[in-house]
Amino acid sequence: MKRALITGITGQDGSYLAELLLDKGYEVHGIIRRASTFNTGRIDHLYHNPEIYGKKLFLHYGDLADATQMVKLLYELQPDEIYNLGAQSHVRVSFDVPEYTADVTGAGAVRILEAIREAGLVKKVRFYQASSSEMFGKVQAVPQIETTPFWPRSPYGCAKLFAYWLTVNYRESYNLHASNGILFNHESERRGETFVTRKITRAVGRIKAGLQENLVLGNLDAQRDWGYAKEYVEMMWIMLQQDKPDDYVVATNETHTVREFCQVAFDRVGLDWEKYVKYDARYERPAEVELLIGDPAKAKKQLGWEPKVRFKELVEIMVDHDVKVAENERKIREVTGAYTAPSYLA
Ligand code: NAP
Ligand code: GDD
């Protein structure tokens, strides 16, 4: 039985990856942060399953800012594979907390890489770094591929770039099996509620259910290459099963504006988006990434991976889910008269 360690297991990707690895027979360990509120909503179905938790899935308190704990965990666990998905992952927020973002999203990767050396795991372990299309920023070529020069446009992008190069550097310096997945935006029913896609689909559900009046957004012209998260975590695993580590773009090679996302999402429930979407400059960023579109030809050729879920289907999966969530909330409110925000349903 292989043993995997996931940082960021409570996040969108971490939860899907945990499911995937458990399905494949792995023993899965995840690092979670202590919080004053519940933060395990996305993995509660695994955590509350007595056949899984404590038998195949184990959670450990820790933080990417805490190098000592990282070394201790790696000594204890001796994992075969490490997936570094933990991060302060919100681009807009990274402008508010640049130093924290550098520490967790950037230096966090070094803490794991050094812990791998400290625990004597360089020959045994395989390492995956969650790199990002945000590193292409002010894009130098269209579409973007693995060799496209980087030009990050946010503290988040800069931090990810640091972690990207450190991963390459440890591969070249120590012969560590370390790979970067350069993942373009990927979304799902579990996407964080403050990223634009989920903000839109939640609003659609809530407007339809009469729980919300409108939706306030920033830049509607930004273009993104949006794929389905469940398919993207599979690529993380595939990359670590190769004899040789390498870096891969994971994308759909299609791009759409935030405006188009709104159109398709509101259309799904028969509403006219223009009547509900308002603009507020506070959702703009000091520097914007205007266009992302990735060509995953290398992933297809070398690893046989290609995305199946395309833009319209993705929007519809998310809207249909959020319509149900909002409808449930409406019913609970009707019965109790109280406001409830069942965020764990996300
Ligand atoms: P997410 O939902 O925001 O999850 C981030 C995870 O990191 C959460 O589990 C979070 O824990 C954890 N985390 C945050 N700060 C931490 C810290 N100081 N120490 C330890 N863990 C910490 O992100 P995601 O969408 O799943 O993305 C996964 C990774 O891929 C991230 O590194 C992200 O930057 C990167 N990425 C994402 C995309 C995308 O489109 N989704 C694209 C490219 C790259 P809490 O639950 O406690 O907050
Ligand atoms: N979040 C947000 N909220 N974005 C908005 C809004 C809004 O109200 N209005 C417009 N946007 C625009 C942003 O300006 C950006 O151009 C686009 O919508 C997408 O924003 P996000 O959904 O926040 O994602 P992101 O592209 O900045 O970052 C995501 O993708 C990266 C990969 O390219 C995150 O998941 C990152 O962690 C990831 O690395």
GROMACS .gro file of C-alpha atoms and ligand atoms in nm:
model
  433
    1MET     CA    1   0.000   0.000   0.000
    2LYS     CA    2   0.144   0.337  -0.101
    3ARG     CA    3   0.136   0.622   0.147
    4ALA     CA    4   0.064   0.978   0.034
    5LEU     CA    5   0.079   1.308   0.219
    6ILE     CA    6  -0.138   1.597   0.100
    7THR     CA    7  -0.101   1.958   0.212
    8GLY     CA    8  -0.422   2.152   0.147
    9ILE     CA    9  -0.639   1.840   0.185
   10THR     CA   10  -0.933   2.054   0.304
   11GLY     CA   11  -0.930   2.258  -0.018
   12GLN     CA   12  -1.112   2.194  -0.346
   13ASP     CA   13  -0.831   1.996  -0.509
   14GLY     CA   14  -0.713   1.829  -0.188
   15SER     CA   15  -1.056   1.680  -0.127
   16TYR     CA   16  -1.082   1.537  -0.480
   17LEU     CA   17  -0.725   1.409  -0.470
   18ALA     CA   18  -0.786   1.237  -0.135
   19GLU     CA   19  -1.088   1.057  -0.286
   20LEU     CA   20  -0.887   0.956  -0.592
   21LEU     CA   21  -0.595   0.818  -0.389
   22LEU     CA   22  -0.823   0.632  -0.149
   23ASP     CA   23  -0.996   0.474  -0.449
   24LYS     CA   24  -0.658   0.361  -0.572
   25GLY     CA   25  -0.584   0.190  -0.241
   26TYR     CA   26  -0.348   0.448  -0.091
   27GLU     CA   27  -0.308   0.528   0.275
   28VAL     CA   28  -0.372   0.903   0.274
   29HIS     CA   29  -0.239   1.155   0.526
   30GLY     CA   30  -0.347   1.516   0.521
   31ILE     CA   31  -0.227   1.829   0.698
   32ILE     CA   32  -0.500   2.050   0.837
   33ARG     CA   33  -0.485   2.387   1.011
   34ARG     CA   34  -0.632   2.444   1.350
   35ALA     CA   35  -0.924   2.685   1.311
   36SER     CA   36  -1.188   2.823   1.544
   37THR     CA   37  -1.457   2.711   1.299
   38PHE     CA   38  -1.496   2.381   1.114
   39ASN     CA   39  -1.273   2.372   0.807
   40THR     CA   40  -1.312   2.009   0.702
   41GLY     CA   41  -1.645   2.046   0.517
   42ARG     CA   42  -1.508   1.916   0.187
   43ILE     CA   43  -1.373   1.596   0.344
   44ASP     CA   44  -1.635   1.538   0.615
   45HIS     CA   45  -1.786   1.249   0.416
   46LEU     CA   46  -1.448   1.073   0.445
   47TYR     CA   47  -1.376   1.187   0.799
   48HIS     CA   48  -1.710   1.060   0.929
   49ASN     CA   49  -1.680   0.723   0.757
   50PRO     CA   50  -1.546   0.473   1.016
   51GLU     CA   51  -1.429   0.245   0.735
   52ILE     CA   52  -1.204   0.524   0.611
   53TYR     CA   53  -1.097   0.761   0.889
   54GLY     CA   54  -0.830   0.613   1.114
   55LYS     CA   55  -0.788   0.318   0.879
   56LYS     CA   56  -0.695   0.464   0.540
   57LEU     CA   57  -0.718   0.836   0.602
   58PHE     CA   58  -0.531   1.026   0.874
   59LEU     CA   59  -0.531   1.397   0.949
   60HIS     CA   60  -0.250   1.585   1.125
   61TYR     CA   61  -0.240   1.940   1.251
   62GLY     CA   62   0.026   2.148   1.082
   63ASP     CA   63   0.092   2.459   0.879
   64LEU     CA   64   0.310   2.538   0.582
   65ALA     CA   65   0.467   2.809   0.796
   66ASP     CA   66   0.588   2.548   1.045
   67ALA     CA   67   0.908   2.379   0.928
   68THR     CA   68   0.965   2.180   1.247
   69GLN     CA   69   0.630   2.006   1.224
   70MET     CA   70   0.694   1.932   0.857
   71VAL     CA   71   1.024   1.757   0.934
   72LYS     CA   72   0.863   1.568   1.222
   73LEU     CA   73   0.575   1.449   1.004
   74LEU     CA   74   0.800   1.333   0.723
   75TYR     CA   75   1.020   1.139   0.967
   76GLU     CA   76   0.715   0.973   1.118
   77LEU     CA   77   0.522   0.902   0.801
   78GLN     CA   78   0.796   0.823   0.547
   79PRO     CA   79   0.551   0.891   0.261
   80ASP     CA   80   0.598   0.763  -0.094
   81GLU     CA   81   0.431   1.066  -0.250
   82ILE     CA   82   0.382   1.426  -0.134
   83TYR     CA   83   0.131   1.658  -0.299
   84ASN     CA   84   0.185   2.022  -0.202
   85LEU     CA   85  -0.156   2.178  -0.262
   86GLY     CA   86  -0.166   2.406   0.043
   87ALA     CA   87  -0.155   2.779  -0.031
   88GLN     CA   88  -0.301   3.120   0.028
   89SER     CA   89  -0.459   3.071  -0.312
   90HIS     CA   90  -0.661   3.389  -0.369
   91VAL     CA   91  -0.498   3.626  -0.616
   92ARG     CA   92  -0.689   3.940  -0.509
   93VAL     CA   93  -0.619   3.870  -0.140
   94SER     CA   94  -0.248   3.827  -0.214
   95PHE     CA   95  -0.231   4.202  -0.281
   96ASP     CA   96  -0.362   4.261   0.073
   97VAL     CA   97  -0.130   4.008   0.240
   98PRO     CA   98   0.175   3.982   0.014
   99GLU     CA   99   0.422   3.883   0.284
  100TYR     CA  100   0.198   3.609   0.423
  101THR     CA  101   0.136   3.483   0.069
  102ALA     CA  102   0.512   3.474   0.002
  103ASP     CA  103   0.565   3.280   0.324
  104VAL     CA  104   0.293   3.016   0.280
  105THR     CA  105   0.252   2.989  -0.097
  106GLY     CA  106   0.621   3.042  -0.178
  107ALA     CA  107   0.843   2.947   0.116
  108GLY     CA  108   0.599   2.672   0.220
  109ALA     CA  109   0.732   2.465  -0.071
  110VAL     CA  110   1.092   2.510   0.044
  111ARG     CA  111   0.996   2.390   0.391
  112ILE     CA  112   0.868   2.064   0.244
  113LEU     CA  113   1.161   2.024   0.008
  114GLU     CA  114   1.409   2.076   0.291
  115ALA     CA  115   1.211   1.845   0.519
  116ILE     CA  116   1.241   1.578   0.248
  117ARG     CA  117   1.621   1.612   0.267
  118GLU     CA  118   1.625   1.630   0.645
  119ALA     CA  119   1.414   1.314   0.676
  120GLY     CA  120   1.642   1.128   0.431
  121LEU     CA  121   1.363   1.080   0.176
  122VAL     CA  122   1.530   1.218  -0.136
  123LYS     CA  123   1.566   0.877  -0.302
  124LYS     CA  124   1.230   0.742  -0.189
  125VAL     CA  125   0.972   1.019  -0.219
  126ARG     CA  126   0.799   1.175  -0.520
  127PHE     CA  127   0.694   1.541  -0.491
  128TYR     CA  128   0.417   1.730  -0.669
  129GLN     CA  129   0.405   2.111  -0.663
  130ALA     CA  130   0.074   2.285  -0.740
  131SER     CA  131   0.204   2.544  -0.983
  132SER     CA  132  -0.027   2.786  -1.157
  133SER     CA  133  -0.109   2.951  -1.489
  134GLU     CA  134  -0.107   3.272  -1.285
  135MET     CA  135   0.273   3.258  -1.333
  136PHE     CA  136   0.221   3.344  -1.704
  137GLY     CA  137   0.047   3.666  -1.594
  138LYS     CA  138   0.105   3.923  -1.866
  139VAL     CA  139   0.120   3.651  -2.124
  140GLN     CA  140   0.416   3.640  -2.362
  141ALA     CA  141   0.257   3.393  -2.605
  142VAL     CA  142  -0.088   3.258  -2.692
  143PRO     CA  143  -0.163   2.982  -2.607
  144GLN     CA  144   0.072   2.928  -2.314
  145ILE     CA  145   0.285   2.612  -2.303
  146GLU     CA  146   0.557   2.479  -2.070
  147THR     CA  147   0.828   2.692  -2.236
  148THR     CA  148   0.635   3.020  -2.244
  149PRO     CA  149   0.827   3.282  -2.041
  150PHE     CA  150   0.667   3.374  -1.708
  151TRP     CA  151   0.556   3.727  -1.611
  152PRO     CA  152   0.362   3.709  -1.283
  153ARG     CA  153   0.122   3.994  -1.206
  154SER     CA  154   0.044   3.941  -0.838
  155PRO     CA  155   0.220   3.852  -0.512
  156TYR     CA  156   0.047   3.514  -0.547
  157GLY     CA  157   0.194   3.466  -0.896
  158CYS     CA  158   0.541   3.566  -0.771
  159ALA     CA  159   0.518   3.326  -0.476
  160LYS     CA  160   0.408   3.041  -0.705
  161LEU     CA  161   0.696   3.119  -0.940
  162PHE     CA  162   0.943   3.091  -0.651
  163ALA     CA  163   0.798   2.753  -0.554
  164TYR     CA  164   0.802   2.643  -0.920
  165TRP     CA  165   1.173   2.715  -0.961
  166LEU     CA  166   1.261   2.562  -0.624
  167THR     CA  167   1.091   2.242  -0.739
  168VAL     CA  168   1.296   2.244  -1.060
  169ASN     CA  169   1.607   2.329  -0.860
  170TYR     CA  170   1.569   2.039  -0.615
  171ARG     CA  171   1.512   1.806  -0.910
  172GLU     CA  172   1.834   1.927  -1.076
  173SER     CA  173   2.043   1.961  -0.757
  174TYR     CA  174   1.948   1.646  -0.568
  175ASN     CA  175   1.788   1.428  -0.834
  176LEU     CA  176   1.460   1.444  -0.643
  177HIS     CA  177   1.153   1.312  -0.827
  178ALA     CA  178   0.984   1.654  -0.821
  179SER     CA  179   0.728   1.775  -1.075
  180ASN     CA  180   0.527   2.090  -1.139
  181GLY     CA  181   0.171   2.077  -1.263
  182ILE     CA  182   0.107   2.416  -1.426
  183LEU     CA  183  -0.265   2.405  -1.380
  184PHE     CA  184  -0.497   2.656  -1.544
  185ASN     CA  185  -0.814   2.758  -1.358
  186HIS     CA  186  -1.020   2.458  -1.256
  187GLU     CA  187  -1.355   2.472  -1.087
  188SER     CA  188  -1.624   2.249  -0.942
  189GLU     CA  189  -1.916   2.228  -0.702
  190ARG     CA  190  -1.649   2.244  -0.428
  191ARG     CA  191  -1.481   2.562  -0.554
  192GLY     CA  192  -1.423   2.827  -0.286
  193GLU     CA  193  -1.714   3.073  -0.278
  194THR     CA  194  -1.499   3.382  -0.340
  195PHE     CA  195  -1.353   3.270  -0.673
  196VAL     CA  196  -1.546   3.422  -0.960
  197THR     CA  197  -1.707   3.105  -1.103
  198ARG     CA  198  -1.850   2.986  -0.775
  199LYS     CA  199  -1.947   3.340  -0.676
  200ILE     CA  200  -2.153   3.351  -0.997
  201THR     CA  201  -2.311   3.005  -0.972
  202ARG     CA  202  -2.399   3.050  -0.603
  203ALA     CA  203  -2.558   3.385  -0.685
  204VAL     CA  204  -2.758   3.229  -0.969
  205GLY     CA  205  -2.896   2.964  -0.732
  206ARG     CA  206  -2.973   3.216  -0.462
  207ILE     CA  207  -3.132   3.472  -0.695
  208LYS     CA  208  -3.351   3.198  -0.844
  209ALA     CA  209  -3.455   3.091  -0.491
  210GLY     CA  210  -3.528   3.450  -0.387
  211LEU     CA  211  -3.243   3.464  -0.134
  212GLN     CA  212  -3.032   3.729  -0.308
  213GLU     CA  213  -3.112   4.032  -0.525
  214ASN     CA  214  -2.807   4.081  -0.741
  215LEU     CA  215  -2.445   3.988  -0.802
  216VAL     CA  216  -2.161   4.238  -0.774
  217LEU     CA  217  -1.849   4.167  -0.980
  218GLY     CA  218  -1.532   4.339  -1.101
  219ASN     CA  219  -1.367   4.290  -1.440
  220LEU     CA  220  -1.603   4.108  -1.677
  221ASP     CA  221  -1.356   4.113  -1.967
  222ALA     CA  222  -1.093   3.885  -1.811
  223GLN     CA  223  -1.053   3.559  -2.003
  224ARG     CA  224  -0.978   3.229  -1.839
  225ASP     CA  225  -0.921   2.870  -1.945
  226TRP     CA  226  -1.163   2.693  -1.709
  227GLY     CA  227  -1.156   2.315  -1.661
  228TYR     CA  228  -1.312   2.065  -1.419
  229ALA     CA  229  -1.116   2.008  -1.096
  230LYS     CA  230  -1.195   1.637  -1.066
  231GLU     CA  231  -1.017   1.570  -1.396
  232TYR     CA  232  -0.722   1.789  -1.308
  233VAL     CA  233  -0.632   1.608  -0.984
  234GLU     CA  234  -0.595   1.290  -1.186
  235MET     CA  235  -0.308   1.455  -1.373
  236MET     CA  236  -0.133   1.522  -1.041
  237TRP     CA  237  -0.132   1.151  -0.970
  238ILE     CA  238  -0.034   1.053  -1.326
  239MET     CA  239   0.267   1.286  -1.311
  240LEU     CA  240   0.403   1.110  -1.002
  241GLN     CA  241   0.366   0.764  -1.162
  242GLN     CA  242   0.617   0.846  -1.439
  243ASP     CA  243   0.974   0.716  -1.431
  244LYS     CA  244   1.101   1.071  -1.481
  245PRO     CA  245   0.975   1.387  -1.315
  246ASP     CA  246   0.878   1.677  -1.542
  247ASP     CA  247   0.656   1.987  -1.568
  248TYR     CA  248   0.324   1.989  -1.751
  249VAL     CA  249   0.059   2.242  -1.854
  250VAL     CA  250  -0.289   2.119  -1.759
  251ALA     CA  251  -0.560   2.311  -1.943
  252THR     CA  252  -0.847   2.286  -2.193
  253ASN     CA  253  -0.709   2.512  -2.471
  254GLU     CA  254  -1.034   2.712  -2.466
  255THR     CA  255  -1.082   3.056  -2.318
  256HIS     CA  256  -1.395   3.247  -2.214
  257THR     CA  257  -1.467   3.581  -2.052
  258VAL     CA  258  -1.620   3.626  -1.707
  259ARG     CA  259  -1.912   3.786  -1.896
  260GLU     CA  260  -1.968   3.466  -2.097
  261PHE     CA  261  -1.961   3.265  -1.776
  262CYS     CA  262  -2.237   3.489  -1.639
  263GLN     CA  263  -2.443   3.453  -1.958
  264VAL     CA  264  -2.431   3.073  -1.962
  265ALA     CA  265  -2.491   3.048  -1.585
  266PHE     CA  266  -2.799   3.274  -1.577
  267ASP     CA  267  -2.930   3.119  -1.902
  268ARG     CA  268  -2.931   2.780  -1.732
  269VAL     CA  269  -3.211   2.897  -1.499
  270GLY     CA  270  -3.387   3.115  -1.756
  271LEU     CA  271  -3.272   3.453  -1.619
  272ASP     CA  272  -3.122   3.747  -1.808
  273TRP     CA  273  -2.777   3.807  -1.653
  274GLU     CA  274  -2.770   4.176  -1.747
  275LYS     CA  275  -3.058   4.246  -1.510
  276TYR     CA  276  -2.871   4.111  -1.207
  277VAL     CA  277  -2.497   4.168  -1.251
  278LYS     CA  278  -2.363   4.496  -1.107
  279TYR     CA  279  -2.013   4.639  -1.114
  280ASP     CA  280  -1.794   4.743  -0.821
  281ALA     CA  281  -1.431   4.855  -0.861
  282ARG     CA  282  -1.339   4.693  -0.530
  283TYR     CA  283  -1.324   4.357  -0.708
  284GLU     CA  284  -1.062   4.484  -0.954
  285ARG     CA  285  -0.697   4.398  -0.891
  286PRO     CA  286  -0.403   4.643  -0.890
  287ALA     CA  287  -0.266   4.445  -1.187
  288GLU     CA  288  -0.486   4.209  -1.386
  289VAL     CA  289  -0.415   3.891  -1.580
  290GLU     CA  290  -0.626   3.962  -1.888
  291LEU     CA  291  -0.600   3.636  -2.079
  292LEU     CA  292  -0.511   3.277  -2.002
  293ILE     CA  293  -0.532   2.986  -2.242
  294GLY     CA  294  -0.317   2.677  -2.210
  295ASP     CA  295  -0.221   2.412  -2.462
  296PRO     CA  296  -0.194   2.074  -2.286
  297ALA     CA  297  -0.037   1.901  -2.591
  298LYS     CA  298   0.262   1.773  -2.390
  299ALA     CA  299   0.034   1.615  -2.128
  300LYS     CA  300  -0.168   1.450  -2.403
  301LYS     CA  301   0.132   1.325  -2.599
  302GLN     CA  302   0.343   1.200  -2.308
  303LEU     CA  303   0.083   1.105  -2.047
  304GLY     CA  304  -0.230   1.042  -2.254
  305TRP     CA  305  -0.428   1.300  -2.054
  306GLU     CA  306  -0.691   1.527  -2.199
  307PRO     CA  307  -0.988   1.709  -2.046
  308LYS     CA  308  -1.340   1.586  -2.115
  309VAL     CA  309  -1.564   1.840  -1.941
  310ARG     CA  310  -1.583   2.159  -2.146
  311PHE     CA  311  -1.691   2.512  -2.059
  312LYS     CA  312  -2.071   2.491  -2.098
  313GLU     CA  313  -2.095   2.157  -1.921
  314LEU     CA  314  -1.877   2.284  -1.636
  315VAL     CA  315  -2.096   2.592  -1.585
  316GLU     CA  316  -2.407   2.376  -1.589
  317ILE     CA  317  -2.268   2.123  -1.337
  318MET     CA  318  -2.193   2.410  -1.099
  319VAL     CA  319  -2.521   2.594  -1.149
  320ASP     CA  320  -2.731   2.279  -1.108
  321HIS     CA  321  -2.553   2.204  -0.781
  322ASP     CA  322  -2.593   2.557  -0.646
  323VAL     CA  323  -2.959   2.571  -0.743
  324LYS     CA  324  -3.016   2.266  -0.521
  325VAL     CA  325  -2.811   2.413  -0.234
  326ALA     CA  326  -3.006   2.742  -0.248
  327GLU     CA  327  -3.338   2.561  -0.269
  328ASN     CA  328  -3.247   2.364   0.047
  329GLU     CA  329  -3.152   2.684   0.221
  330ARG     CA  330  -3.480   2.844   0.122
  331LYS     CA  331  -3.674   2.549   0.264
  332ILE     CA  332  -3.476   2.553   0.592
  333ARG     CA  333  -3.542   2.925   0.626
  334GLU     CA  334  -3.912   2.870   0.562
  335VAL     CA  335  -3.932   2.611   0.840
  336THR     CA  336  -3.704   2.773   1.099
  337GLY     CA  337  -3.738   3.137   1.003
  338ALA     CA  338  -3.368   3.157   1.071
  339TYR     CA  339  -3.079   3.231   0.844
  340THR     CA  340  -2.860   2.929   0.786
  341ALA     CA  341  -2.562   2.911   0.560
  342PRO     CA  342  -2.496   2.542   0.500
  343SER     CA  343  -2.150   2.601   0.364
  344TYR     CA  344  -2.064   2.234   0.412
  345LEU     CA  345  -2.299   2.155   0.127
  346ALA     CA  346  -2.057   2.331  -0.105
  347NAP     P1  347  -0.810   2.608  -0.203
  347NAP     O1  348  -0.945   2.548  -0.218
  347NAP     O2  349  -0.796   2.752  -0.170
  347NAP     O3  350  -0.733   2.521  -0.091
  347NAP     C1  351  -0.614   2.567  -0.033
  347NAP     C2  352  -0.575   2.470   0.076
  347NAP     O4  353  -0.455   2.520   0.138
  347NAP     C3  354  -0.679   2.458   0.189
  347NAP     O5  355  -0.680   2.325   0.234
  347NAP     C4  356  -0.622   2.548   0.297
  347NAP     O6  357  -0.662   2.515   0.428
  347NAP     C5  358  -0.473   2.520   0.279
  347NAP     N1  359  -0.388   2.621   0.342
  347NAP     C6  360  -0.399   2.755   0.335
  347NAP     N2  361  -0.304   2.814   0.408
  347NAP     C7  362  -0.231   2.714   0.465
  347NAP     C8  363  -0.122   2.711   0.553
  347NAP     N3  364  -0.067   2.822   0.601
  347NAP     N4  365  -0.074   2.590   0.591
  347NAP     C9  366  -0.129   2.474   0.546
  347NAP     N5  367  -0.234   2.472   0.462
  347NAP    C10  368  -0.285   2.590   0.422
  347NAP     O7  369  -0.721   2.584  -0.335
  347NAP     P2  370  -0.747   2.481  -0.455
  347NAP     O8  371  -0.832   2.548  -0.557
  347NAP     O9  372  -0.783   2.349  -0.402
  347NAP    O10  373  -0.600   2.474  -0.518
  347NAP    C11  374  -0.505   2.380  -0.470
  347NAP    C12  375  -0.365   2.432  -0.501
  347NAP    O11  376  -0.350   2.449  -0.641
  347NAP    C13  377  -0.330   2.566  -0.440
  347NAP    O12  378  -0.194   2.566  -0.410
  347NAP    C14  379  -0.358   2.665  -0.550
  347NAP    O13  380  -0.281   2.781  -0.533
  347NAP    C15  381  -0.315   2.584  -0.671
  347NAP     N6  382  -0.381   2.613  -0.797
  347NAP    C16  383  -0.516   2.619  -0.804
  347NAP    C17  384  -0.578   2.641  -0.925
  347NAP    C18  385  -0.728   2.646  -0.937
  347NAP    O14  386  -0.777   2.696  -1.039
  347NAP     N7  387  -0.802   2.592  -0.840
  347NAP    C19  388  -0.499   2.658  -1.041
  347NAP    C20  389  -0.362   2.649  -1.030
  347NAP    C21  390  -0.302   2.626  -0.908
  347NAP     P3  391  -0.799   2.575   0.492
  347NAP    O15  392  -0.910   2.487   0.438
  347NAP    O16  393  -0.776   2.560   0.638
  347NAP    O17  394  -0.811   2.717   0.446
  348GDD     N1  395  -1.263   3.648  -0.739
  348GDD     C1  396  -1.326   3.736  -0.818
  348GDD     N2  397  -1.435   3.805  -0.767
  348GDD     N3  398  -1.282   3.755  -0.945
  348GDD     C2  399  -1.349   3.843  -1.022
  348GDD     C3  400  -1.461   3.915  -0.976
  348GDD     C4  401  -1.505   3.895  -0.842
  348GDD     O1  402  -1.600   3.954  -0.795
  348GDD     N4  403  -1.507   3.992  -1.079
  348GDD     C5  404  -1.427   3.969  -1.183
  348GDD     N5  405  -1.331   3.880  -1.151
  348GDD     C6  406  -1.223   3.834  -1.239
  348GDD     C7  407  -1.083   3.852  -1.179
  348GDD     O2  408  -1.039   3.988  -1.192
  348GDD     C8  409  -1.003   3.753  -1.263
  348GDD     O3  410  -0.962   3.814  -1.382
  348GDD     C9  411  -1.105   3.643  -1.297
  348GDD     O4  412  -1.234   3.696  -1.261
  348GDD    C10  413  -1.082   3.513  -1.223
  348GDD     O5  414  -1.069   3.541  -1.085
  348GDD     P1  415  -1.066   3.422  -0.975
  348GDD     O6  416  -1.183   3.334  -0.994
  348GDD     O7  417  -1.047   3.487  -0.842
  348GDD     O8  418  -0.940   3.335  -1.018
  348GDD     P2  419  -0.791   3.376  -1.059
  348GDD     O9  420  -0.777   3.348  -1.205
  348GDD    O10  421  -0.753   3.510  -1.012
  348GDD    O11  422  -0.706   3.270  -0.975
  348GDD    C11  423  -0.744   3.134  -0.972
  348GDD    O12  424  -0.681   3.064  -1.077
  348GDD    C12  425  -0.538   3.057  -1.069
  348GDD    C13  426  -0.490   2.981  -1.192
  348GDD    O13  427  -0.483   3.067  -1.302
  348GDD    C14  428  -0.705   3.077  -0.834
  348GDD    O14  429  -0.760   2.949  -0.820
  348GDD    C15  430  -0.554   3.065  -0.819
  348GDD    O15  431  -0.523   2.997  -0.698
  348GDD    C16  432  -0.501   2.986  -0.940
  348GDD    O16  433  -0.361   2.969  -0.932
   0.00000   0.00000   0.00000
